[in-house]
C-alpha positions as a printed NumPy array, in Angstrom:
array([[  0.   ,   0.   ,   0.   ],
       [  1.114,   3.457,  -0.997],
       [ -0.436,   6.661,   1.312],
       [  0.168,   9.891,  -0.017],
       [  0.466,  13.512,   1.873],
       [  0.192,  16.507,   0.59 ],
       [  2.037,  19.713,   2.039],
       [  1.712,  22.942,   4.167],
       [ -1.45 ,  23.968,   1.505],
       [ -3.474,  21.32 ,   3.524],
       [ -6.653,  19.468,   2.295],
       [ -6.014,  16.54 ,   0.813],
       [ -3.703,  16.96 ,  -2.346],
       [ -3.179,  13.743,  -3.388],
       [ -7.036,  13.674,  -4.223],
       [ -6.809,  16.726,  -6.824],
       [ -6.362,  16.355, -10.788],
       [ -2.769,  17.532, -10.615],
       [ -1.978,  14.033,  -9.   ],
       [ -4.209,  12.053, -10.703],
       [ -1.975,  10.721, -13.367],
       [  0.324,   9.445, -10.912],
       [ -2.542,   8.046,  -8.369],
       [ -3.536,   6.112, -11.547],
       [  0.176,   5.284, -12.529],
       [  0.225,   2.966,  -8.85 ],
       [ -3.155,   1.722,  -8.889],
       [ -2.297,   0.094, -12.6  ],
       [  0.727,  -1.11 , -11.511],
       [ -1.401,  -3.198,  -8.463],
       [ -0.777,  -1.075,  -5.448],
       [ -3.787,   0.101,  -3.31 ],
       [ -3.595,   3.677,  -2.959],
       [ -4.467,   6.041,   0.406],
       [ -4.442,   9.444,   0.079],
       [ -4.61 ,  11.371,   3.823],
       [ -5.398,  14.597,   4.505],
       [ -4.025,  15.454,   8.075],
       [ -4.819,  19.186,   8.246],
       [ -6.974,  21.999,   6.667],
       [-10.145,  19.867,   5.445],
       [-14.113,  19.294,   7.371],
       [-12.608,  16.576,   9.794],
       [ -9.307,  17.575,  10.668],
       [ -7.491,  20.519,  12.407],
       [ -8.111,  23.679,  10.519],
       [ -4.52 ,  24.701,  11.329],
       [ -0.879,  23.14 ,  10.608],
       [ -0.412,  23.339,  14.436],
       [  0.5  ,  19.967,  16.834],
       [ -0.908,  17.106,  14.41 ],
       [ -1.169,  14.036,  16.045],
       [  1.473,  11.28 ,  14.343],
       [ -0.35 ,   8.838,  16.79 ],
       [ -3.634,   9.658,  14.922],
       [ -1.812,   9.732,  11.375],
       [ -0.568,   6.13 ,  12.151],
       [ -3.83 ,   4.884,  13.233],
       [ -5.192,   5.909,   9.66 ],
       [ -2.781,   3.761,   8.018],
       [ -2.796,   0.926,  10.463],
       [ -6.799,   0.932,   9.694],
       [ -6.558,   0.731,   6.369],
       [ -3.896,  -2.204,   6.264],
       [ -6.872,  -4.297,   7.788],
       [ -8.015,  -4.478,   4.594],
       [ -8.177,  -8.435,   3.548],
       [ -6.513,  -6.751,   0.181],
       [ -4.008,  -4.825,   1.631],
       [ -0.239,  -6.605,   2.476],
       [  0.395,  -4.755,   5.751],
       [  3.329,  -5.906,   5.38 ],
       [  4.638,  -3.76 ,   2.548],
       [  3.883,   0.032,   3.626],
       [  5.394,   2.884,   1.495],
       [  4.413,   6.42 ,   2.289],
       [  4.833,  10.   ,   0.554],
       [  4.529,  13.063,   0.65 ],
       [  5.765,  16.399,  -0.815],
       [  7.707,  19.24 ,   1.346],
       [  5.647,  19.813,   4.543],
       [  4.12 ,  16.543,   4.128],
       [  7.813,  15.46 ,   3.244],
       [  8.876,  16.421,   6.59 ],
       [  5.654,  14.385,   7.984],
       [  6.453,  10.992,   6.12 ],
       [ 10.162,  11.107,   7.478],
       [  9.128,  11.339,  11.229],
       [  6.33 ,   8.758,  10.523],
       [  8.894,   6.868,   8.945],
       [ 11.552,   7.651,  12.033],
       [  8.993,   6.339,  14.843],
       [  7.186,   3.681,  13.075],
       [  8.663,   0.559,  12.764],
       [  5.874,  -1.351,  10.127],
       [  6.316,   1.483,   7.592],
       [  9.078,  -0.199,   5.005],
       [  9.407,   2.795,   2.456],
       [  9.316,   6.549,   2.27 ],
       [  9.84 ,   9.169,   0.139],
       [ 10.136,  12.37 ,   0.741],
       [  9.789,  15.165,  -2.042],
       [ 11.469,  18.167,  -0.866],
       [ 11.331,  17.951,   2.411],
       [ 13.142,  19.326,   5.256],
       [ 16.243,  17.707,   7.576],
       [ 14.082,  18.968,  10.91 ],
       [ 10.78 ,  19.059,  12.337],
       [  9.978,  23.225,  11.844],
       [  7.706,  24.766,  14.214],
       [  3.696,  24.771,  13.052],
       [  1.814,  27.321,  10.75 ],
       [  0.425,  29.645,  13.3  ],
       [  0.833,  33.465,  14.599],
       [  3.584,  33.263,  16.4  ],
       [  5.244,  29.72 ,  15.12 ],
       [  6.158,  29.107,  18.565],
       [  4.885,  25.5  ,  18.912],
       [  5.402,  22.026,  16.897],
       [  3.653,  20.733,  13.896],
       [  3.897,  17.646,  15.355],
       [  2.895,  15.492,  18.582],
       [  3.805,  12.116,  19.039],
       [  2.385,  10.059,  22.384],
       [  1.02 ,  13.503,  23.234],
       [  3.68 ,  15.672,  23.362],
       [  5.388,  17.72 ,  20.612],
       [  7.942,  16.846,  18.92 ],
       [ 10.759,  19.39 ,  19.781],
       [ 11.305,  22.05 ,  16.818],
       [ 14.62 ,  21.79 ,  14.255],
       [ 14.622,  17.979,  15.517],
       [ 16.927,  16.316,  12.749],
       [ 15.021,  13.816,  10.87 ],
       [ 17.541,  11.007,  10.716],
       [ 16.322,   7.954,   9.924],
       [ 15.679,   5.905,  11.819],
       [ 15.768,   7.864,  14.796],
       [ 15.403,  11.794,  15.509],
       [ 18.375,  13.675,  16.852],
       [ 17.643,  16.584,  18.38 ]])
């Protein structure tokens, strides 16, 4: 299974026309295909401000329990903010076996609010720490 992310413009890019062609591309080739949208849509945070990885992961893990779906063989993606998600997924999870990361960044940067003064990111309920290094297949900071 391949899950797609789209980046700091939120919603759920992997769902528009632009990235149709290359939805299609994997489902021909026999992959199952999940696209997530993790911010900026009706059922998720409005804001790019302490997203839950926990939550994230539990999408994926739901979806693997799929009869058609080798949970075995998870590959995720996403493009520059969403880049920067897929390598700390990728960093904490152990049952994700590919990622790739279209421009992303080397560290976690802080979230898309006012003041940027907290994390994108929480993982077990707490957020991640900003300019973390994203070092597969652990975090430095």
């Amino acid at each position: 299974m391949i899950v797609g992310f789209g980046g700091s413009e939120g919603g759920n890019a992997w769902e528009s026309d632009f990235w149709k062609p290359t939805r299609e591309e994997f489902l021909k080739k026999g992959y199952a295909f999940l696209a997530v949208e993790y911010f900026g849509g009706k059922n998720t945070s409005a804001s790019l401000d302490r997203i839950s990885l926990n939550a994230i992961h539990d999408v994926i893990f739901k979806a693997t329990q799929n009869p058609k779906i080798n949970a075995t063989k998870i590959a995720i993606i996403g493009g520059s903010k969403g880049g920067e998600l897929v390598l700390n997924l990728a960093s904490l999870y152990s049952d994700i076996d590919a990622v790739v990361a279209i421009v992303p960044s080397n560290v976690s940067f802080p979230a898309h609010t006012f003041m940027s003064n907290t994390s994108s990111w929480t993982y077990n309920d707490k957020e991640l720490p900003l300019f973390c290094h994203l070092m597969l297949p652990f975090h430095f900071c």
